[in-house]
mmCIF file of C-alpha atoms in Angstrom:
data_model
loop_
_atom_site.group_PDB
_atom_site.id
_atom_site.type_symbol
_atom_site.label_atom_id
_atom_site.label_comp_id
_atom_site.label_asym_id
_atom_site.label_seq_id
_atom_site.Cartn_x
_atom_site.Cartn_y
_atom_site.Cartn_z
ATOM 1 C CA MET A 393 -97.983 7.541 35.163
ATOM 2 C CA ALA A 394 -95.582 9.447 36.185
ATOM 3 C CA VAL A 395 -95.937 13.261 34.791
ATOM 4 C CA CYS A 396 -93.031 14.581 36.256
ATOM 5 C CA VAL A 397 -90.096 12.967 38.235
ATOM 6 C CA ALA A 398 -87.980 15.237 40.484
ATOM 7 C CA VAL A 399 -85.035 14.859 42.677
ATOM 8 C CA ILE A 400 -84.068 17.805 45.293
ATOM 9 C CA ALA A 401 -81.387 17.801 46.839
ATOM 10 C CA LYS A 402 -80.749 18.138 51.015
ATOM 11 C CA GLU A 403 -80.497 22.436 50.540
ATOM 12 C CA ASN A 404 -83.420 21.894 47.947
ATOM 13 C CA TYR A 405 -81.937 22.927 44.751
ATOM 14 C CA PRO A 406 -83.340 20.181 42.029
ATOM 15 C CA LEU A 407 -80.765 17.731 41.198
ATOM 16 C CA TYR A 408 -83.133 15.748 38.233
ATOM 17 C CA ILE A 409 -85.895 17.151 37.407
ATOM 18 C CA ARG A 410 -87.824 15.667 33.867
ATOM 19 C CA SER A 411 -91.572 15.597 32.751
ATOM 20 C CA ILE A 412 -92.846 13.827 29.811
ATOM 21 C CA PRO A 413 -92.500 16.028 27.049
ATOM 22 C CA THR A 414 -95.463 18.939 26.284
ATOM 23 C CA GLU A 415 -95.815 22.222 25.475
ATOM 24 C CA ASN A 416 -96.010 23.888 29.187
ATOM 25 C CA GLU A 417 -93.157 22.056 30.971
ATOM 26 C CA LEU A 418 -92.934 24.754 33.426
ATOM 27 C CA LYS A 419 -95.941 24.081 34.719
ATOM 28 C CA PHE A 420 -94.835 20.945 36.064
ATOM 29 C CA HIS A 421 -91.684 22.735 37.997
ATOM 30 C CA TYR A 422 -93.420 25.422 38.727
ATOM 31 C CA MET A 423 -94.891 22.632 41.320
ATOM 32 C CA VAL A 424 -92.487 20.567 42.318
ATOM 33 C CA HIS A 425 -91.106 23.969 43.694
ATOM 34 C CA THR A 426 -94.346 25.116 45.694
ATOM 35 C CA SER A 427 -94.782 21.340 46.688
ATOM 36 C CA LEU A 428 -91.828 21.521 48.309
ATOM 37 C CA ASP A 429 -93.210 23.592 51.055
ATOM 38 C CA VAL A 430 -95.863 20.995 51.762
ATOM 39 C CA VAL A 431 -92.750 18.419 52.053
ATOM 40 C CA ASP A 432 -91.318 20.492 54.645
ATOM 41 C CA GLU A 433 -94.388 20.785 56.595
ATOM 42 C CA LYS A 434 -95.277 17.191 56.379
ATOM 43 C CA ILE A 435 -91.920 16.567 57.487
ATOM 44 C CA SER A 436 -91.346 19.810 60.758
ATOM 45 C CA ALA A 437 -95.021 17.971 61.688
ATOM 46 C CA MET A 438 -93.725 14.452 62.038
ATOM 47 C CA GLY A 439 -90.097 15.975 64.503
ATOM 48 C CA LYS A 440 -87.293 12.823 65.055
ATOM 49 C CA ALA A 441 -90.115 9.641 64.040
ATOM 50 C CA LEU A 442 -88.521 9.438 60.272
ATOM 51 C CA VAL A 443 -86.781 5.976 61.046
ATOM 52 C CA ASP A 444 -90.412 3.735 59.202
ATOM 53 C CA GLN A 445 -90.458 2.902 55.319
ATOM 54 C CA ARG A 446 -93.759 4.245 56.227
ATOM 55 C CA GLU A 447 -92.774 7.661 57.700
ATOM 56 C CA LEU A 448 -90.039 8.091 54.531
ATOM 57 C CA TYR A 449 -93.400 7.831 52.200
ATOM 58 C CA LEU A 450 -95.165 11.215 52.983
ATOM 59 C CA GLY A 451 -98.587 10.588 50.400
ATOM 60 C CA LEU A 452 -100.192 12.938 48.399
ATOM 61 C CA LEU A 453 -98.915 16.560 48.938
ATOM 62 C CA TYR A 454 -101.764 17.819 47.017
ATOM 63 C CA PRO A 455 -104.134 17.571 44.377
ATOM 64 C CA THR A 456 -104.886 19.795 41.705
ATOM 65 C CA GLU A 457 -107.530 19.565 38.830
ATOM 66 C CA ASP A 458 -105.199 18.132 36.241
ATOM 67 C CA TYR A 459 -102.421 16.060 38.990
ATOM 68 C CA LYS A 460 -101.634 14.797 41.873
ATOM 69 C CA VAL A 461 -98.629 15.752 43.629
ATOM 70 C CA TYR A 462 -96.329 13.021 45.982
ATOM 71 C CA GLY A 463 -93.901 13.748 48.069
ATOM 72 C CA TYR A 464 -91.340 11.031 49.840
ATOM 73 C CA VAL A 465 -88.116 12.058 51.759
ATOM 74 C CA THR A 466 -85.096 9.701 52.865
ATOM 75 C CA ASN A 467 -83.367 9.686 55.104
ATOM 76 C CA SER A 468 -80.437 12.234 54.407
ATOM 77 C CA LYS A 469 -83.654 15.068 53.423
ATOM 78 C CA VAL A 470 -83.370 14.527 49.241
ATOM 79 C CA LYS A 471 -86.591 14.591 48.461
ATOM 80 C CA PHE A 472 -88.665 12.831 45.893
ATOM 81 C CA VAL A 473 -92.078 14.503 44.083
ATOM 82 C CA MET A 474 -93.970 12.444 41.555
ATOM 83 C CA VAL A 475 -96.935 14.004 39.433
ATOM 84 C CA VAL A 476 -99.424 11.639 38.552
ATOM 85 C CA ASP A 477 -102.303 12.674 35.897
ATOM 86 C CA SER A 478 -105.265 12.534 38.276
ATOM 87 C CA SER A 479 -107.198 11.054 34.872
ATOM 88 C CA ASN A 480 -105.712 8.408 36.037
ATOM 89 C CA THR A 481 -107.498 6.960 39.135
ATOM 90 C CA ALA A 482 -106.494 3.191 38.731
ATOM 91 C CA LEU A 483 -102.633 3.640 40.154
ATOM 92 C CA ARG A 484 -103.183 3.112 43.797
ATOM 93 C CA ASP A 485 -101.150 4.008 46.830
ATOM 94 C CA ASN A 486 -99.083 0.782 46.595
ATOM 95 C CA GLU A 487 -98.215 1.566 43.111
ATOM 96 C CA ILE A 488 -97.144 4.821 43.959
ATOM 97 C CA ARG A 489 -95.414 3.052 47.458
ATOM 98 C CA SER A 490 -93.367 0.543 44.868
ATOM 99 C CA MET A 491 -92.646 3.634 42.496
ATOM 100 C CA PHE A 492 -91.073 5.750 45.110
ATOM 101 C CA ARG A 493 -88.911 2.630 46.258
ATOM 102 C CA LYS A 494 -87.498 2.190 43.023
ATOM 103 C CA LEU A 495 -86.546 5.596 42.559
ATOM 104 C CA HIS A 496 -84.522 5.351 45.651
ATOM 105 C CA ASN A 497 -82.984 2.193 45.181
ATOM 106 C CA SER A 498 -82.343 4.682 42.018
ATOM 107 C CA TYR A 499 -80.697 6.432 43.682
ATOM 108 C CA THR A 500 -78.698 4.695 46.043
ATOM 109 C CA ASP A 501 -77.148 3.039 42.714
ATOM 110 C CA VAL A 502 -76.207 6.348 41.716
ATOM 111 C CA MET A 503 -74.702 7.534 45.489
ATOM 112 C CA CYS A 504 -72.155 4.797 45.269
ATOM 113 C CA ASN A 505 -71.052 5.502 41.337
ATOM 114 C CA PRO A 506 -67.585 6.543 42.475
ATOM 115 C CA PHE A 507 -67.321 9.025 39.589
ATOM 116 C CA TYR A 508 -70.923 10.937 41.165
ATOM 117 C CA ASN A 509 -70.076 14.185 43.130
ATOM 118 C CA PRO A 510 -73.212 14.669 46.117
ATOM 119 C CA GLY A 511 -74.406 17.429 44.854
ATOM 120 C CA ASP A 512 -74.129 17.021 41.368
ATOM 121 C CA ARG A 513 -77.182 16.772 38.498
ATOM 122 C CA ILE A 514 -77.770 13.172 38.028
ATOM 123 C CA GLN A 515 -76.347 12.356 34.512
ATOM 124 C CA SER A 516 -76.252 8.728 35.176
ATOM 125 C CA ARG A 517 -77.887 6.459 32.141
ATOM 126 C CA ALA A 518 -79.487 4.628 34.481
ATOM 127 C CA PHE A 519 -81.094 6.648 36.901
ATOM 128 C CA ASP A 520 -82.738 7.941 33.521
ATOM 129 C CA GLY A 521 -83.900 4.602 31.948
ATOM 130 C CA MET A 522 -85.709 3.501 35.479
ATOM 131 C CA VAL A 523 -87.515 7.213 35.497
ATOM 132 C CA THR A 524 -88.178 7.070 32.031
ATOM 133 C CA SER A 525 -89.335 3.448 32.600
ATOM 134 C CA MET A 526 -91.860 5.151 34.666
ATOM 135 C CA MET A 527 -93.043 7.797 33.597
ATOM 136 C CA ILE A 528 -94.211 5.704 30.351
ATOM 137 C CA GLN A 529 -95.767 2.771 31.551
ATOM 138 C CA VAL A 530 -99.383 1.974 31.129
ATOM 139 C CA CYS A 531 -101.264 1.573 34.371
ATOM 140 C CA MET B 906 -48.740 -26.305 55.876
ATOM 141 C CA SER B 907 -49.492 -24.307 59.208
ATOM 142 C CA ARG B 908 -51.595 -21.687 57.103
ATOM 143 C CA GLN B 909 -54.187 -24.256 55.400
ATOM 144 C CA ALA B 910 -54.526 -25.413 59.140
ATOM 145 C CA ASN B 911 -55.540 -21.902 60.082
ATOM 146 C CA ARG B 912 -57.534 -21.230 57.056
ATOM 147 C CA GLY B 913 -58.562 -24.111 55.386
ATOM 148 C CA THR B 914 -62.198 -23.709 53.615
ATOM 149 C CA GLU B 915 -63.216 -20.902 56.377
ATOM 150 C CA SER B 916 -64.021 -17.667 53.486
ATOM 151 C CA LYS B 917 -63.919 -14.055 55.751
ATOM 152 C CA LYS B 918 -67.313 -12.826 54.732
ATOM 153 C CA MET B 919 -67.068 -8.827 53.793
ATOM 154 C CA SER B 920 -69.754 -6.224 52.807
ATOM 155 C CA SER B 921 -69.003 -6.546 48.859
ATOM 156 C CA GLU B 922 -70.282 -2.889 49.182
ATOM 157 C CA LEU B 923 -67.641 -1.909 50.969
ATOM 158 C CA PHE B 924 -65.612 -3.578 48.922
ATOM 159 C CA THR B 925 -66.989 -1.766 45.345
ATOM 160 C CA LEU B 926 -66.953 1.301 47.359
ATOM 161 C CA THR B 927 -62.984 1.306 48.256
ATOM 162 C CA TYR B 928 -62.381 0.840 44.776
ATOM 163 C CA GLY B 929 -64.055 2.978 43.415
ATOM 164 C CA ALA B 930 -62.732 5.781 45.765
ATOM 165 C CA LEU B 931 -58.961 4.120 44.715
ATOM 166 C CA VAL B 932 -59.682 4.927 41.798
ATOM 167 C CA THR B 933 -61.672 8.431 41.280
ATOM 168 C CA GLN B 934 -58.774 9.328 43.886
ATOM 169 C CA LEU B 935 -55.921 7.995 40.969
ATOM 170 C CA CYS B 936 -58.085 10.741 38.413
ATOM 171 C CA LYS B 937 -57.884 13.572 40.496
ATOM 172 C CA ASP B 938 -54.159 12.934 41.101
ATOM 173 C CA TYR B 939 -53.254 12.281 37.361
ATOM 174 C CA GLU B 940 -55.575 13.521 35.233
ATOM 175 C CA ASN B 941 -54.877 11.763 32.060
ATOM 176 C CA ASP B 942 -56.352 8.365 31.604
ATOM 177 C CA GLU B 943 -53.394 6.733 30.604
ATOM 178 C CA ASP B 944 -51.385 7.407 33.350
ATOM 179 C CA VAL B 945 -54.467 5.911 35.789
ATOM 180 C CA ASN B 946 -54.308 2.819 33.392
ATOM 181 C CA LYS B 947 -50.417 2.239 33.851
ATOM 182 C CA GLN B 948 -50.701 2.833 37.672
ATOM 183 C CA LEU B 949 -53.348 0.364 38.876
ATOM 184 C CA ASP B 950 -51.427 -2.499 36.275
ATOM 185 C CA LYS B 951 -48.938 -1.139 38.758
ATOM 186 C CA MET B 952 -50.146 -2.107 41.556
ATOM 187 C CA GLY B 953 -52.437 -5.449 40.109
ATOM 188 C CA TYR B 954 -48.604 -6.150 39.339
ATOM 189 C CA ASN B 955 -47.691 -5.640 43.270
ATOM 190 C CA ILE B 956 -50.570 -6.961 44.155
ATOM 191 C CA GLY B 957 -50.289 -10.233 42.181
ATOM 192 C CA VAL B 958 -46.560 -11.193 43.288
ATOM 193 C CA ARG B 959 -48.059 -11.474 46.751
ATOM 194 C CA LEU B 960 -51.204 -13.121 45.878
ATOM 195 C CA ILE B 961 -49.888 -16.016 43.939
ATOM 196 C CA GLU B 962 -48.289 -17.537 47.758
ATOM 197 C CA ASP B 963 -51.187 -17.141 48.997
ATOM 198 C CA PHE B 964 -53.457 -18.657 46.067
ATOM 199 C CA LEU B 965 -50.849 -21.951 45.889
ATOM 200 C CA ALA B 966 -51.437 -22.266 49.583
ATOM 201 C CA ARG B 967 -54.840 -22.197 50.059
ATOM 202 C CA SER B 968 -55.629 -24.142 46.371
ATOM 203 C CA ASN B 969 -53.353 -26.273 46.703
ATOM 204 C CA VAL B 970 -53.536 -27.038 43.118
ATOM 205 C CA GLY B 971 -50.686 -28.734 40.900
ATOM 206 C CA ARG B 972 -48.554 -27.499 38.177
ATOM 207 C CA CYS B 973 -50.339 -26.544 34.634
ATOM 208 C CA HIS B 974 -48.904 -28.849 32.474
ATOM 209 C CA ASP B 975 -49.945 -26.164 29.920
ATOM 210 C CA PHE B 976 -51.527 -23.169 29.035
ATOM 211 C CA LEU B 977 -55.230 -24.796 28.546
ATOM 212 C CA GLU B 978 -54.993 -25.396 32.029
ATOM 213 C CA THR B 979 -53.498 -22.181 33.305
ATOM 214 C CA ALA B 980 -56.889 -20.364 31.969
ATOM 215 C CA ASP B 981 -58.732 -23.281 33.085
ATOM 216 C CA VAL B 982 -57.317 -22.362 36.683
ATOM 217 C CA ILE B 983 -57.291 -18.636 36.798
ATOM 218 C CA ALA B 984 -61.269 -18.919 35.630
ATOM 219 C CA LYS B 985 -62.649 -21.733 37.688
ATOM 220 C CA VAL B 986 -60.445 -21.450 40.683
ATOM 221 C CA ALA B 987 -58.640 -18.422 41.203
ATOM 222 C CA PHE B 988 -61.299 -15.596 40.653
ATOM 223 C CA LYS B 989 -63.881 -17.975 42.277
ATOM 224 C CA MET B 990 -61.666 -17.648 45.048
ATOM 225 C CA TYR B 991 -61.013 -14.546 45.664
ATOM 226 C CA LEU B 992 -63.912 -12.017 43.630
ATOM 227 C CA GLY B 993 -66.284 -15.038 43.687
ATOM 228 C CA ILE B 994 -67.385 -15.022 39.868
ATOM 229 C CA THR B 995 -66.207 -17.591 36.909
ATOM 230 C CA PRO B 996 -65.450 -15.864 33.738
ATOM 231 C CA SER B 997 -65.405 -17.736 30.821
ATOM 232 C CA ILE B 998 -62.891 -17.854 28.915
ATOM 233 C CA THR B 999 -63.134 -17.332 24.819
ATOM 234 C CA ASN B 1000 -61.282 -16.144 21.964
ATOM 235 C CA TRP B 1001 -58.103 -18.602 21.823
ATOM 236 C CA SER B 1002 -56.302 -16.911 19.484
ATOM 237 C CA PRO B 1003 -54.928 -19.701 16.461
ATOM 238 C CA ALA B 1004 -51.629 -20.143 17.814
ATOM 239 C CA GLY B 1005 -53.438 -20.804 21.047
ATOM 240 C CA ASP B 1006 -51.131 -19.059 23.566
ATOM 241 C CA GLU B 1007 -53.810 -15.994 23.581
ATOM 242 C CA PHE B 1008 -56.708 -16.391 25.285
ATOM 243 C CA SER B 1009 -59.956 -13.262 26.801
ATOM 244 C CA LEU B 1010 -61.313 -13.467 30.618
ATOM 245 C CA ILE B 1011 -64.700 -12.092 30.350
ATOM 246 C CA LEU B 1012 -65.836 -10.956 33.785
ATOM 247 C CA GLU B 1013 -70.060 -10.763 33.260
ATOM 248 C CA ASN B 1014 -70.876 -9.175 36.990
ATOM 249 C CA ASN B 1015 -66.986 -8.230 37.873
ATOM 250 C CA PRO B 1016 -67.761 -6.868 41.491
ATOM 251 C CA LEU B 1017 -65.836 -4.044 41.302
ATOM 252 C CA VAL B 1018 -67.821 -2.588 38.917
ATOM 253 C CA ASP B 1019 -71.558 -2.224 40.863
ATOM 254 C CA PHE B 1020 -72.587 0.829 40.086
ATOM 255 C CA VAL B 1021 -70.316 2.568 38.487
ATOM 256 C CA GLU B 1022 -70.886 4.334 35.172
ATOM 257 C CA LEU B 1023 -68.206 6.068 33.729
ATOM 258 C CA PRO B 1024 -68.071 9.840 32.537
ATOM 259 C CA ASP B 1025 -67.665 10.674 28.755
ATOM 260 C CA ASN B 1026 -64.118 12.548 29.949
ATOM 261 C CA HIS B 1027 -62.860 9.536 31.054
ATOM 262 C CA SER B 1028 -64.028 7.342 27.957
ATOM 263 C CA SER B 1029 -60.364 5.705 27.921
ATOM 264 C CA LEU B 1030 -59.827 4.777 31.649
ATOM 265 C CA ILE B 1031 -60.039 0.587 31.491
ATOM 266 C CA TYR B 1032 -60.917 0.306 35.387
ATOM 267 C CA SER B 1033 -60.659 -2.980 36.460
ATOM 268 C CA ASN B 1034 -56.832 -1.974 35.246
ATOM 269 C CA LEU B 1035 -56.413 -3.720 38.875
ATOM 270 C CA LEU B 1036 -57.098 -7.512 38.164
ATOM 271 C CA CYS B 1037 -54.680 -7.173 34.751
ATOM 272 C CA GLY B 1038 -52.015 -6.321 37.025
ATOM 273 C CA VAL B 1039 -53.052 -9.308 38.999
ATOM 274 C CA LEU B 1040 -52.860 -11.425 36.733
ATOM 275 C CA ARG B 1041 -50.032 -10.255 35.224
ATOM 276 C CA GLY B 1042 -48.115 -10.619 38.012
ATOM 277 C CA ALA B 1043 -49.556 -13.866 40.152
ATOM 278 C CA LEU B 1044 -47.986 -15.686 35.901
ATOM 279 C CA GLU B 1045 -45.003 -14.080 35.916
ATOM 280 C CA MET B 1046 -43.904 -15.765 39.802
ATOM 281 C CA ILE B 1047 -44.651 -18.628 38.013
ATOM 282 C CA ARG B 1048 -42.080 -18.062 35.771
ATOM 283 C CA LYS B 1049 -44.850 -17.201 32.666
ATOM 284 C CA PRO B 1050 -42.800 -14.197 31.982
ATOM 285 C CA ARG B 1051 -44.428 -13.222 28.427
ATOM 286 C CA CYS B 1052 -47.789 -12.588 29.684
ATOM 287 C CA THR B 1053 -49.858 -9.507 28.471
ATOM 288 C CA ALA B 1054 -53.573 -8.821 30.802
ATOM 289 C CA ASP B 1055 -55.719 -6.114 28.374
ATOM 290 C CA THR B 1056 -59.071 -5.352 29.329
#
């Protein structure tokens, strides 16, 4: 179960960031921000080999005591960052991959909306609905 | 008749995404140019009308349906033959008026609106108005002059 989902544009500003309502949501925003450095590091380490689905998924970026942060980057350098609860040990890698795949598919649908200008904040109801379903699903 | 020999039942395959994106780009450009939903609706209707008056010839040549005897048959042919041939969908016919001269076509999966979400500032935009224009143009050419199409 994701506690925070963020979509970051190529220029490293957030297109969409949403977390479950808690007292200190800013903490999640900071975590996403710091994870961008790790993402950049992984991208530059991989070089030009980013064509396979496997390489799109970056895996665990860094664990903290309460949370784990996962990353995924598309070929257009749009990054998806997901923060999950560490206590949820039942979450396997495959499930995280499938969640990212769903995110990627919803993101492409948002891009195909002719009223959406690339670079705008994502305000699509369908995308919101999909993220909500990811945040409340019980794993 | 040569047209039928060339085409027959051959249908040119094309990406539906390209079609949807093209239509979407058309509508958004119209919105930017006119900035008023009513004007955009009118333009879409006009464009659809121009398409319809030409499309009816193509339809009659390819589908070989005979003259429809009443409005009910016309409705059936529109939904089951025409929409199927051009958009690959079969809308359902509902909502017949008591006088039998009005009906509604409900399109379940309209390929024109895949991925589209209307933003709030365009709430009176009739996105698929082109289809209304096409129907109006086509039916006027086969002389049903009192046709109006609404979404």
